[in-house]
Amino acid sequence: MGYEAVIGLEIHLELNCMTKMFCNCPNLPGDEPNLNTCPICLWFPGAIPQFSHETLEKAVITSLALNCEIQKESAFDQKVYYYPDLPKGFQLSQAHRPLARHGWLDIIGMDGRTRRLRIRHVHMEEDVAKLVHETEGRTPISLVDFNRAGVPLVEIVTEPDMRSPHDAMEFIRALRMQIRYAGSADCSMEAGTMRVDANISIRPEASEVMNTKVEVKNMNSIRHLGDAIAYEMQRQEACVRNGEAIVLHTRLWDPDRRMTTPMRGKFEGPCVPDPSVPAIRLSEEWISEMKSRLPEMPGEKVERFINQYGLSRDEAVMMSSERDLSEYFESVVKENIAPRLASHWVATQLLPLIRERQQNIAESPVTPARLAALLSMLAGEEINTSSAKIVLTQLFERKDSPEAIVQMSGFSQVSDKDELDRLVDRVMADNPSAVEDFRNGQAKALGFLIGRAMQASQGKANPKMIREILTKKLG
Amino acid sequence: MSIDTFVYRNTSPPPDAAGTPLSGKRFSVQPNMSVRDWPTGAGSLALEGYVAVENATVVGRLQMAGAYIVGSTRMSEFGLGICDDSSARAVVDGHADIALITDTMGEARMAAALTGLCGFKPSYGIVSRLGLIGLVPSMECFGMVARHPADITAVLGAVVGPDENDFSMVVDGIPDPGAEKGDGDLRGSFGVVPEILELLGKEEIKIFRENLKWLEMNGWKVHEVSIPDFALFPVIHNVIGSVEASSSGGKYDGVRYGYRAQGTKNWNEMYLKTRDEAFGFLVKTYFMQGAYFQFENYQAFENACRIRARLLRETQRLFEEVDMLVLPTRRHGFPADTARSVKETYEAFSFTVLSNITGQPAIHLSNPRGGKPFEPGVQLVCPHCADFRLLSVAEQLYACWKGGY
């Protein structure tokens, strides 16, 4: 009998707000420990939380980017537990009345078909402090850094719609793309601004039962998420085959040993409505305003790029995979560059160079205007492709305009008919056997002769004209 | 100045505040009301040595209005009950004109009732709670005790109004001292809740009826209005109050400030021992009750929230029939000043918790004749945000009282 996995995800995203969620401290958890704290986020007696409007806006934008229905009324609850990383014995979260419900994202399944994965709800939540365990002499001590306490988060809870590591990884990729487009969170598993926990159970294939689940935490990349789920599926299947019961608990992914290890029983503390943070009531108008602030999302953008610019679907998907990239592409096109030429050069030439230099396309020294100037010379046959590639590399190192670099480096293409005539004559004279081969019907020999001519001109000859002249003289 | 009455005395001289609304008025606060740089222990070992880092909004507004805060008085732990409270004593002994007292279940009215003063609890959400260190955020507020309602009117006028740092305040309808202070004849109708009679002794019923008769003789109409579940008010207050207290008290863990137990091996032990040693009997029992509802019987808490909403609706409906409710404040045989258990405390405060649950303003007026041995006075409750009307009525009643019984 075969087994299938039932997987649901709980994703915590740090919103990129300027301040914390209930006070005006900067949202900079990485600063010097306990620098960004105040009576509210340290929960001094007598302090009252002040819910930040920016958190609400970014949480709503996030929810809209995940196709959720924003709830007109939501409220904060206290998730009660005692731990030194929690300055007040409870965490402010939205357990009973979340901000948004009923979202979805589409992914391409392993069978190549589009699948819609449902999101149960999105709620707001404050982050907790960071514990640092050290020793003082021989005494173990625990230090608390409250910079992260009160940092605004959203938690996204999916339905258990995923069946494989592939589904989960694709879901996270799709989610990351949507949220980065919306601009409300950075979504880096590596940097800890996106934390993904997976709830996994298994059941006989084609069955509808929901068996006891196990929660797996501590994956800090999408690859680890996939590996942890694959490991946990195998582990549970082995348990079932050995007649062992699956117990509800939490496991940690150990990236070095590439396995999950038990951490603790799954603890669900009580959630009590919070009396100090007012309930949130949103009007239809305000929600519409938030919708209008959402940028064009990747799905729509792909269709527009196909229709407006005549890109192929693959090219359009590539050019809209990130918001910065799509904006870069459109800026180049606006400088009167043929869209497919722009897309081709950005994808195959520019991006690899940017990646090599670990730069960001929005901050690259090769601005859209500079790339456009280069491509415009290429399209106008002032330079050839190989020269253009060299100039592009130089644009990363030099502040000069592409035109100046072409001038200074002597890359200007030779399109003078007499000069090229003489060049072709010389090449034909130097390679009589190739000329003979062509005349005997070996078409390949033309390419060889063009290559020789280009070489002789140090790459500066206009290849199109060389071909024309050669064909004429050989014919 | 009695050592027993004050735990901290202001060492700065009174301000030169001529021409300000509260010029010359002396206030006492409790040590759970933040005054910058003052010890603010809230009557609890949990906050031993804690010093306030900023002023409560109310404290700042009083100072702006020219008031002089003479010191902070002894208080019950976190202001729950009045067993160890000396705020009314500060007024009785002439050290202060007005005492501020945390009102979580009726403490201002009760302290006044026991000392022949008047005690007032404002509408929930019209006075900032920022800097008030309490346990039950949805019910507590700054209460006031003074000799005469006019003093309370002046104080409320100085502290009422929105505070951009207290997000729990009401958004619309905060009363404006100038506009709301009714003039002229305010005589209207009082509602009496017959269900309270079941909770009173014979002698108390007799005196309460005499008070009602006096009101009628002075031109007020008195009607019976029913709250069938009146006996539920203390129960609902207990369930919701203890749950909120259990959460509010969670921050006293010894990690960041306040008392921390010594000689513990790890942080679990530190938590347990710190919290075991830091709280007194009443507060600890209250926390345990709240934790029980949070962890073991959440359904009961949800039911209590639903019943609270219903009791609020029913009470609001009564104000379509009458202008105000008139109730006794205290019960003979259930003294608040010696109540040390949760049960004794709720028995003592049975008549006052209503307005803490509904958020409506309430005032206790002692009969200035000061009848002995047992003269309960009356408690008036009016619709939310009608605070200045309530105070005007109180002033008018005082005038009648002074004029003769």
PDB file of N, CA, C and O in Angstrom, chain A residues 39 42-46 48-51 78 80 82-84 86-90 96 131 133 142 144 146 270-273 275-276 278, chain B residues 47 50 53-54 129-133 137-138 165-168 243-244 246-248 250-253 255-257 267 271 275 294-295 298 301:
ATOM      1  N   PRO A  39       9.329  51.934  27.226  1.00  0.00           N
ATOM      2  CA  PRO A  39       8.439  51.385  28.266  1.00  0.00           C
ATOM      3  C   PRO A  39       7.330  50.481  27.704  1.00  0.00           C
ATOM      4  O   PRO A  39       6.869  49.581  28.400  1.00  0.00           O
ATOM      5  N   LEU A  42       8.985  47.008  26.449  1.00  0.00           N
ATOM      6  CA  LEU A  42       9.516  46.277  27.613  1.00  0.00           C
ATOM      7  C   LEU A  42       8.392  45.994  28.609  1.00  0.00           C
ATOM      8  O   LEU A  42       8.619  45.403  29.644  1.00  0.00           O
ATOM      9  N   TRP A  43       7.187  46.474  28.306  1.00  0.00           N
ATOM     10  CA  TRP A  43       6.000  46.274  29.139  1.00  0.00           C
ATOM     11  C   TRP A  43       6.252  46.706  30.570  1.00  0.00           C
ATOM     12  O   TRP A  43       6.058  45.968  31.518  1.00  0.00           O
ATOM     13  N   PHE A  44       6.665  47.973  30.693  1.00  0.00           N
ATOM     14  CA  PHE A  44       6.755  48.575  32.019  1.00  0.00           C
ATOM     15  C   PHE A  44       5.340  48.715  32.560  1.00  0.00           C
ATOM     16  O   PHE A  44       4.386  48.862  31.790  1.00  0.00           O
ATOM     17  N   PRO A  45       5.220  48.690  33.881  1.00  0.00           N
ATOM     18  CA  PRO A  45       3.871  48.847  34.447  1.00  0.00           C
ATOM     19  C   PRO A  45       3.287  50.208  34.072  1.00  0.00           C
ATOM     20  O   PRO A  45       4.002  51.213  34.078  1.00  0.00           O
ATOM     21  N   GLY A  46       2.015  50.214  33.702  1.00  0.00           N
ATOM     22  CA  GLY A  46       1.334  51.461  33.359  1.00  0.00           C
ATOM     23  C   GLY A  46       1.393  51.814  31.891  1.00  0.00           C
ATOM     24  O   GLY A  46       0.738  52.753  31.448  1.00  0.00           O
ATOM     25  N   ILE A  48       0.643  51.456  27.861  1.00  0.00           N
ATOM     26  CA  ILE A  48      -0.519  50.998  27.080  1.00  0.00           C
ATOM     27  C   ILE A  48      -0.071  50.813  25.627  1.00  0.00           C
ATOM     28  O   ILE A  48       0.531  51.723  25.052  1.00  0.00           O
ATOM     29  N   PRO A  49      -0.327  49.657  25.021  1.00  0.00           N
ATOM     30  CA  PRO A  49       0.095  49.436  23.639  1.00  0.00           C
ATOM     31  C   PRO A  49      -0.591  50.404  22.675  1.00  0.00           C
ATOM     32  O   PRO A  49      -1.760  50.733  22.849  1.00  0.00           O
ATOM     33  N   GLN A  50       0.173  50.883  21.674  1.00  0.00           N
ATOM     34  CA  GLN A  50      -0.385  51.811  20.674  1.00  0.00           C
ATOM     35  C   GLN A  50      -0.233  51.160  19.309  1.00  0.00           C
ATOM     36  O   GLN A  50       0.838  51.201  18.708  1.00  0.00           O
ATOM     37  N   PHE A  51      -1.301  50.577  18.826  1.00  0.00           N
ATOM     38  CA  PHE A  51      -1.242  49.796  17.594  1.00  0.00           C
ATOM     39  C   PHE A  51      -0.875  50.681  16.403  1.00  0.00           C
ATOM     40  O   PHE A  51      -1.484  51.718  16.170  1.00  0.00           O
ATOM     41  N   GLN A  78      -4.657  37.497  23.511  1.00  0.00           N
ATOM     42  CA  GLN A  78      -3.418  37.224  24.243  1.00  0.00           C
ATOM     43  C   GLN A  78      -3.169  35.730  24.196  1.00  0.00           C
ATOM     44  O   GLN A  78      -3.989  34.947  24.653  1.00  0.00           O
ATOM     45  N   VAL A  80      -1.333  33.071  25.845  1.00  0.00           N
ATOM     46  CA  VAL A  80      -0.724  33.062  27.178  1.00  0.00           C
ATOM     47  C   VAL A  80       0.323  31.969  27.316  1.00  0.00           C
ATOM     48  O   VAL A  80       0.026  30.792  27.090  1.00  0.00           O
ATOM     49  N   TYR A  82       4.477  31.494  29.525  1.00  0.00           N
ATOM     50  CA  TYR A  82       5.525  32.178  30.273  1.00  0.00           C
ATOM     51  C   TYR A  82       6.889  31.743  29.775  1.00  0.00           C
ATOM     52  O   TYR A  82       7.203  30.548  29.768  1.00  0.00           O
ATOM     53  N   TYR A  83       7.676  32.687  29.312  1.00  0.00           N
ATOM     54  CA  TYR A  83       9.005  32.401  28.808  1.00  0.00           C
ATOM     55  C   TYR A  83       9.763  33.734  28.829  1.00  0.00           C
ATOM     56  O   TYR A  83       9.162  34.779  28.595  1.00  0.00           O
ATOM     57  N   PRO A  84      11.068  33.706  29.100  1.00  0.00           N
ATOM     58  CA  PRO A  84      11.760  34.999  29.243  1.00  0.00           C
ATOM     59  C   PRO A  84      11.816  35.820  27.953  1.00  0.00           C
ATOM     60  O   PRO A  84      12.112  37.006  28.000  1.00  0.00           O
ATOM     61  N   LEU A  86       9.326  36.578  26.301  1.00  0.00           N
ATOM     62  CA  LEU A  86       8.016  37.209  26.187  1.00  0.00           C
ATOM     63  C   LEU A  86       7.868  38.177  27.363  1.00  0.00           C
ATOM     64  O   LEU A  86       7.745  37.749  28.502  1.00  0.00           O
ATOM     65  N   PRO A  87       7.905  39.499  27.125  1.00  0.00           N
ATOM     66  CA  PRO A  87       8.019  40.425  28.254  1.00  0.00           C
ATOM     67  C   PRO A  87       6.765  40.558  29.105  1.00  0.00           C
ATOM     68  O   PRO A  87       6.794  41.296  30.070  1.00  0.00           O
ATOM     69  N   LYS A  88       5.681  39.904  28.784  1.00  0.00           N
ATOM     70  CA  LYS A  88       4.489  40.137  29.598  1.00  0.00           C
ATOM     71  C   LYS A  88       3.645  38.904  29.852  1.00  0.00           C
ATOM     72  O   LYS A  88       2.498  39.017  30.263  1.00  0.00           O
ATOM     73  N   GLY A  89       4.172  37.733  29.590  1.00  0.00           N
ATOM     74  CA  GLY A  89       3.401  36.529  29.881  1.00  0.00           C
ATOM     75  C   GLY A  89       2.352  36.194  28.831  1.00  0.00           C
ATOM     76  O   GLY A  89       1.627  35.218  28.967  1.00  0.00           O
ATOM     77  N   PHE A  90       2.247  37.022  27.804  1.00  0.00           N
ATOM     78  CA  PHE A  90       1.371  36.656  26.681  1.00  0.00           C
ATOM     79  C   PHE A  90       1.862  37.371  25.431  1.00  0.00           C
ATOM     80  O   PHE A  90       2.559  38.388  25.512  1.00  0.00           O
ATOM     81  N   HIS A  96      -8.784  34.418  17.533  1.00  0.00           N
ATOM     82  CA  HIS A  96     -10.219  34.209  17.327  1.00  0.00           C
ATOM     83  C   HIS A  96     -10.749  34.965  16.109  1.00  0.00           C
ATOM     84  O   HIS A  96     -11.622  34.483  15.407  1.00  0.00           O
ATOM     85  N   LEU A 131      16.724  35.254  22.773  1.00  0.00           N
ATOM     86  CA  LEU A 131      17.495  34.779  23.925  1.00  0.00           C
ATOM     87  C   LEU A 131      18.890  34.399  23.468  1.00  0.00           C
ATOM     88  O   LEU A 131      19.058  33.787  22.417  1.00  0.00           O
ATOM     89  N   HIS A 133      22.231  32.425  24.932  1.00  0.00           N
ATOM     90  CA  HIS A 133      22.708  31.607  26.052  1.00  0.00           C
ATOM     91  C   HIS A 133      24.225  31.633  26.076  1.00  0.00           C
ATOM     92  O   HIS A 133      24.877  31.328  25.094  1.00  0.00           O
ATOM     93  N   SER A 142      21.534  33.290  30.722  1.00  0.00           N
ATOM     94  CA  SER A 142      20.713  33.602  29.555  1.00  0.00           C
ATOM     95  C   SER A 142      20.520  35.104  29.484  1.00  0.00           C
ATOM     96  O   SER A 142      20.126  35.723  30.463  1.00  0.00           O
ATOM     97  N   VAL A 144      18.729  38.417  27.408  1.00  0.00           N
ATOM     98  CA  VAL A 144      17.563  38.697  26.577  1.00  0.00           C
ATOM     99  C   VAL A 144      17.786  39.993  25.801  1.00  0.00           C
ATOM    100  O   VAL A 144      18.137  41.004  26.391  1.00  0.00           O
ATOM    101  N   PHE A 146      15.756  42.585  23.637  1.00  0.00           N
ATOM    102  CA  PHE A 146      14.358  42.945  23.359  1.00  0.00           C
ATOM    103  C   PHE A 146      14.185  43.761  22.065  1.00  0.00           C
ATOM    104  O   PHE A 146      13.108  44.261  21.804  1.00  0.00           O
ATOM    105  N   PRO A 270      -3.735  29.043  26.069  1.00  0.00           N
ATOM    106  CA  PRO A 270      -5.051  29.651  25.842  1.00  0.00           C
ATOM    107  C   PRO A 270      -4.926  31.001  25.145  1.00  0.00           C
ATOM    108  O   PRO A 270      -3.882  31.641  25.202  1.00  0.00           O
ATOM    109  N   CYS A 271      -5.975  31.396  24.449  1.00  0.00           N
ATOM    110  CA  CYS A 271      -6.019  32.686  23.780  1.00  0.00           C
ATOM    111  C   CYS A 271      -7.202  33.477  24.294  1.00  0.00           C
ATOM    112  O   CYS A 271      -8.347  33.059  24.119  1.00  0.00           O
ATOM    113  N   VAL A 272      -6.921  34.596  24.936  1.00  0.00           N
ATOM    114  CA  VAL A 272      -7.951  35.388  25.589  1.00  0.00           C
ATOM    115  C   VAL A 272      -8.047  36.739  24.888  1.00  0.00           C
ATOM    116  O   VAL A 272      -7.011  37.338  24.597  1.00  0.00           O
ATOM    117  N   PRO A 273      -9.268  37.228  24.618  1.00  0.00           N
ATOM    118  CA  PRO A 273      -9.382  38.549  23.973  1.00  0.00           C
ATOM    119  C   PRO A 273      -8.614  39.605  24.762  1.00  0.00           C
ATOM    120  O   PRO A 273      -8.697  39.644  25.985  1.00  0.00           O
ATOM    121  N   PRO A 275      -7.988  43.176  26.298  1.00  0.00           N
ATOM    122  CA  PRO A 275      -8.850  44.324  26.611  1.00  0.00           C
ATOM    123  C   PRO A 275      -8.224  45.678  26.293  1.00  0.00           C
ATOM    124  O   PRO A 275      -8.916  46.687  26.317  1.00  0.00           O
ATOM    125  N   SER A 276      -6.920  45.725  25.974  1.00  0.00           N
ATOM    126  CA  SER A 276      -6.266  47.028  25.829  1.00  0.00           C
ATOM    127  C   SER A 276      -6.120  47.508  24.391  1.00  0.00           C
ATOM    128  O   SER A 276      -6.064  48.704  24.144  1.00  0.00           O
ATOM    129  N   PRO A 278      -7.739  48.169  20.933  1.00  0.00           N
ATOM    130  CA  PRO A 278      -9.110  48.226  20.415  1.00  0.00           C
ATOM    131  C   PRO A 278      -9.315  47.271  19.230  1.00  0.00           C
ATOM    132  O   PRO A 278      -8.363  46.967  18.505  1.00  0.00           O
TER     133      PRO A 278
ATOM    134  N   LEU B  47       6.742  44.978  42.721  1.00  0.00           N
ATOM    135  CA  LEU B  47       7.303  46.211  42.167  1.00  0.00           C
ATOM    136  C   LEU B  47       8.155  46.947  43.208  1.00  0.00           C
ATOM    137  O   LEU B  47       8.319  48.164  43.145  1.00  0.00           O
ATOM    138  N   TYR B  50      10.579  49.927  42.433  1.00  0.00           N
ATOM    139  CA  TYR B  50      10.335  50.432  41.074  1.00  0.00           C
ATOM    140  C   TYR B  50      10.061  51.939  41.132  1.00  0.00           C
ATOM    141  O   TYR B  50       9.299  52.418  41.962  1.00  0.00           O
ATOM    142  N   VAL B  53       9.108  56.040  35.316  1.00  0.00           N
ATOM    143  CA  VAL B  53       9.973  56.725  34.351  1.00  0.00           C
ATOM    144  C   VAL B  53       9.261  57.896  33.678  1.00  0.00           C
ATOM    145  O   VAL B  53       9.885  58.758  33.096  1.00  0.00           O
ATOM    146  N   GLU B  54       7.939  57.918  33.769  1.00  0.00           N
ATOM    147  CA  GLU B  54       7.216  59.061  33.205  1.00  0.00           C
ATOM    148  C   GLU B  54       5.929  59.299  33.979  1.00  0.00           C
ATOM    149  O   GLU B  54       5.478  58.422  34.702  1.00  0.00           O
ATOM    150  N   ARG B 129      -5.889  56.270  30.981  1.00  0.00           N
ATOM    151  CA  ARG B 129      -5.382  55.318  31.976  1.00  0.00           C
ATOM    152  C   ARG B 129      -3.868  55.186  31.890  1.00  0.00           C
ATOM    153  O   ARG B 129      -3.274  54.410  32.644  1.00  0.00           O
ATOM    154  N   LEU B 130      -3.244  55.924  30.976  1.00  0.00           N
ATOM    155  CA  LEU B 130      -1.793  55.782  30.803  1.00  0.00           C
ATOM    156  C   LEU B 130      -1.079  56.097  32.119  1.00  0.00           C
ATOM    157  O   LEU B 130      -1.297  57.143  32.723  1.00  0.00           O
ATOM    158  N   GLY B 131      -0.265  55.165  32.572  1.00  0.00           N
ATOM    159  CA  GLY B 131       0.479  55.368  33.813  1.00  0.00           C
ATOM    160  C   GLY B 131      -0.228  54.860  35.054  1.00  0.00           C
ATOM    161  O   GLY B 131       0.294  54.977  36.153  1.00  0.00           O
ATOM    162  N   LEU B 132      -1.417  54.299  34.893  1.00  0.00           N
ATOM    163  CA  LEU B 132      -2.121  53.671  36.017  1.00  0.00           C
ATOM    164  C   LEU B 132      -1.760  52.188  36.018  1.00  0.00           C
ATOM    165  O   LEU B 132      -1.985  51.487  35.036  1.00  0.00           O
ATOM    166  N   ILE B 133      -1.181  51.741  37.110  1.00  0.00           N
ATOM    167  CA  ILE B 133      -0.725  50.354  37.168  1.00  0.00           C
ATOM    168  C   ILE B 133      -1.786  49.516  37.870  1.00  0.00           C
ATOM    169  O   ILE B 133      -1.872  49.515  39.092  1.00  0.00           O
ATOM    170  N   PRO B 137      -7.725  45.963  32.984  1.00  0.00           N
ATOM    171  CA  PRO B 137      -7.783  47.115  32.073  1.00  0.00           C
ATOM    172  C   PRO B 137      -9.170  47.469  31.563  1.00  0.00           C
ATOM    173  O   PRO B 137      -9.435  48.635  31.285  1.00  0.00           O
ATOM    174  N   SER B 138     -10.079  46.516  31.456  1.00  0.00           N
ATOM    175  CA  SER B 138     -11.387  46.868  30.889  1.00  0.00           C
ATOM    176  C   SER B 138     -12.339  47.449  31.929  1.00  0.00           C
ATOM    177  O   SER B 138     -13.449  47.839  31.593  1.00  0.00           O
ATOM    178  N   ASN B 165      -2.046  58.904  23.514  1.00  0.00           N
ATOM    179  CA  ASN B 165      -1.244  57.734  23.883  1.00  0.00           C
ATOM    180  C   ASN B 165      -2.056  56.634  24.565  1.00  0.00           C
ATOM    181  O   ASN B 165      -1.505  55.620  24.958  1.00  0.00           O
ATOM    182  N   ASP B 166      -3.346  56.872  24.780  1.00  0.00           N
ATOM    183  CA  ASP B 166      -4.183  55.812  25.346  1.00  0.00           C
ATOM    184  C   ASP B 166      -5.202  55.400  24.282  1.00  0.00           C
ATOM    185  O   ASP B 166      -6.214  56.063  24.079  1.00  0.00           O
ATOM    186  N   PHE B 167      -4.885  54.289  23.605  1.00  0.00           N
ATOM    187  CA  PHE B 167      -5.739  53.850  22.496  1.00  0.00           C
ATOM    188  C   PHE B 167      -7.022  53.177  22.972  1.00  0.00           C
ATOM    189  O   PHE B 167      -7.845  52.783  22.173  1.00  0.00           O
ATOM    190  N   SER B 168      -7.175  53.007  24.298  1.00  0.00           N
ATOM    191  CA  SER B 168      -8.384  52.320  24.771  1.00  0.00           C
ATOM    192  C   SER B 168      -9.494  53.312  25.102  1.00  0.00           C
ATOM    193  O   SER B 168     -10.549  52.927  25.572  1.00  0.00           O
ATOM    194  N   VAL B 243      -9.458  36.922  34.996  1.00  0.00           N
ATOM    195  CA  VAL B 243      -8.750  36.547  33.762  1.00  0.00           C
ATOM    196  C   VAL B 243      -7.857  37.704  33.296  1.00  0.00           C
ATOM    197  O   VAL B 243      -6.685  37.521  32.972  1.00  0.00           O
ATOM    198  N   GLU B 244      -8.413  38.923  33.303  1.00  0.00           N
ATOM    199  CA  GLU B 244      -7.598  40.079  32.902  1.00  0.00           C
ATOM    200  C   GLU B 244      -6.433  40.278  33.866  1.00  0.00           C
ATOM    201  O   GLU B 244      -5.314  40.615  33.459  1.00  0.00           O
ATOM    202  N   SER B 246      -4.906  37.990  35.667  1.00  0.00           N
ATOM    203  CA  SER B 246      -3.908  36.947  35.453  1.00  0.00           C
ATOM    204  C   SER B 246      -2.997  37.322  34.284  1.00  0.00           C
ATOM    205  O   SER B 246      -1.776  37.160  34.345  1.00  0.00           O
ATOM    206  N   SER B 247      -3.598  37.881  33.194  1.00  0.00           N
ATOM    207  CA  SER B 247      -2.784  38.328  32.055  1.00  0.00           C
ATOM    208  C   SER B 247      -1.940  39.547  32.417  1.00  0.00           C
ATOM    209  O   SER B 247      -0.755  39.607  32.119  1.00  0.00           O
ATOM    210  N   SER B 248      -2.585  40.545  33.066  1.00  0.00           N
ATOM    211  CA  SER B 248      -1.856  41.779  33.395  1.00  0.00           C
ATOM    212  C   SER B 248      -0.687  41.493  34.323  1.00  0.00           C
ATOM    213  O   SER B 248       0.348  42.151  34.255  1.00  0.00           O
ATOM    214  N   GLY B 250       1.116  38.932  34.347  1.00  0.00           N
ATOM    215  CA  GLY B 250       2.142  38.101  33.714  1.00  0.00           C
ATOM    216  C   GLY B 250       3.476  38.810  33.555  1.00  0.00           C
ATOM    217  O   GLY B 250       4.518  38.173  33.480  1.00  0.00           O
ATOM    218  N   LYS B 251       3.443  40.156  33.510  1.00  0.00           N
ATOM    219  CA  LYS B 251       4.697  40.879  33.282  1.00  0.00           C
ATOM    220  C   LYS B 251       5.580  40.922  34.527  1.00  0.00           C
ATOM    221  O   LYS B 251       6.755  41.255  34.435  1.00  0.00           O
ATOM    222  N   TYR B 252       5.035  40.575  35.679  1.00  0.00           N
ATOM    223  CA  TYR B 252       5.846  40.603  36.901  1.00  0.00           C
ATOM    224  C   TYR B 252       6.553  39.267  37.061  1.00  0.00           C
ATOM    225  O   TYR B 252       6.138  38.396  37.817  1.00  0.00           O
ATOM    226  N   ASP B 253       7.646  39.111  36.269  1.00  0.00           N
ATOM    227  CA  ASP B 253       8.347  37.835  36.237  1.00  0.00           C
ATOM    228  C   ASP B 253       9.773  37.956  36.767  1.00  0.00           C
ATOM    229  O   ASP B 253      10.517  36.983  36.781  1.00  0.00           O
ATOM    230  N   VAL B 255      12.195  39.427  35.356  1.00  0.00           N
ATOM    231  CA  VAL B 255      13.213  39.444  34.303  1.00  0.00           C
ATOM    232  C   VAL B 255      13.733  40.865  34.060  1.00  0.00           C
ATOM    233  O   VAL B 255      14.938  41.095  34.005  1.00  0.00           O
ATOM    234  N   ARG B 256      12.821  41.833  33.929  1.00  0.00           N
ATOM    235  CA  ARG B 256      13.245  43.178  33.515  1.00  0.00           C
ATOM    236  C   ARG B 256      13.295  44.198  34.641  1.00  0.00           C
ATOM    237  O   ARG B 256      14.041  45.150  34.598  1.00  0.00           O
ATOM    238  N   TYR B 257      12.392  44.064  35.650  1.00  0.00           N
ATOM    239  CA  TYR B 257      12.347  45.046  36.739  1.00  0.00           C
ATOM    240  C   TYR B 257      11.635  44.390  37.911  1.00  0.00           C
ATOM    241  O   TYR B 257      11.074  43.296  37.783  1.00  0.00           O
ATOM    242  N   TRP B 267      15.735  29.365  35.018  1.00  0.00           N
ATOM    243  CA  TRP B 267      14.704  30.411  34.929  1.00  0.00           C
ATOM    244  C   TRP B 267      13.301  29.912  35.269  1.00  0.00           C
ATOM    245  O   TRP B 267      12.467  30.689  35.713  1.00  0.00           O
ATOM    246  N   TYR B 271      11.131  31.985  37.859  1.00  0.00           N
ATOM    247  CA  TYR B 271       9.746  32.433  37.638  1.00  0.00           C
ATOM    248  C   TYR B 271       8.859  32.023  38.800  1.00  0.00           C
ATOM    249  O   TYR B 271       8.138  32.822  39.380  1.00  0.00           O
ATOM    250  N   ARG B 275       7.362  34.678  41.541  1.00  0.00           N
ATOM    251  CA  ARG B 275       5.919  34.947  41.564  1.00  0.00           C
ATOM    252  C   ARG B 275       5.266  34.425  42.838  1.00  0.00           C
ATOM    253  O   ARG B 275       4.288  34.987  43.323  1.00  0.00           O
ATOM    254  N   GLN B 294      -8.601  30.671  32.088  1.00  0.00           N
ATOM    255  CA  GLN B 294      -7.825  30.698  30.839  1.00  0.00           C
ATOM    256  C   GLN B 294      -7.478  29.288  30.370  1.00  0.00           C
ATOM    257  O   GLN B 294      -7.635  28.955  29.201  1.00  0.00           O
ATOM    258  N   PHE B 295      -6.978  28.470  31.291  1.00  0.00           N
ATOM    259  CA  PHE B 295      -6.419  27.179  30.883  1.00  0.00           C
ATOM    260  C   PHE B 295      -7.416  26.034  30.960  1.00  0.00           C
ATOM    261  O   PHE B 295      -7.344  25.095  30.187  1.00  0.00           O
ATOM    262  N   TYR B 298     -12.274  27.799  29.678  1.00  0.00           N
ATOM    263  CA  TYR B 298     -12.398  28.974  28.825  1.00  0.00           C
ATOM    264  C   TYR B 298     -13.863  29.269  28.492  1.00  0.00           C
ATOM    265  O   TYR B 298     -14.275  30.417  28.347  1.00  0.00           O
ATOM    266  N   PHE B 301     -15.429  31.614  30.774  1.00  0.00           N
ATOM    267  CA  PHE B 301     -15.014  33.000  30.511  1.00  0.00           C
ATOM    268  C   PHE B 301     -15.801  33.579  29.334  1.00  0.00           C
ATOM    269  O   PHE B 301     -16.284  34.715  29.388  1.00  0.00           O
TER     270      PHE B 301
END
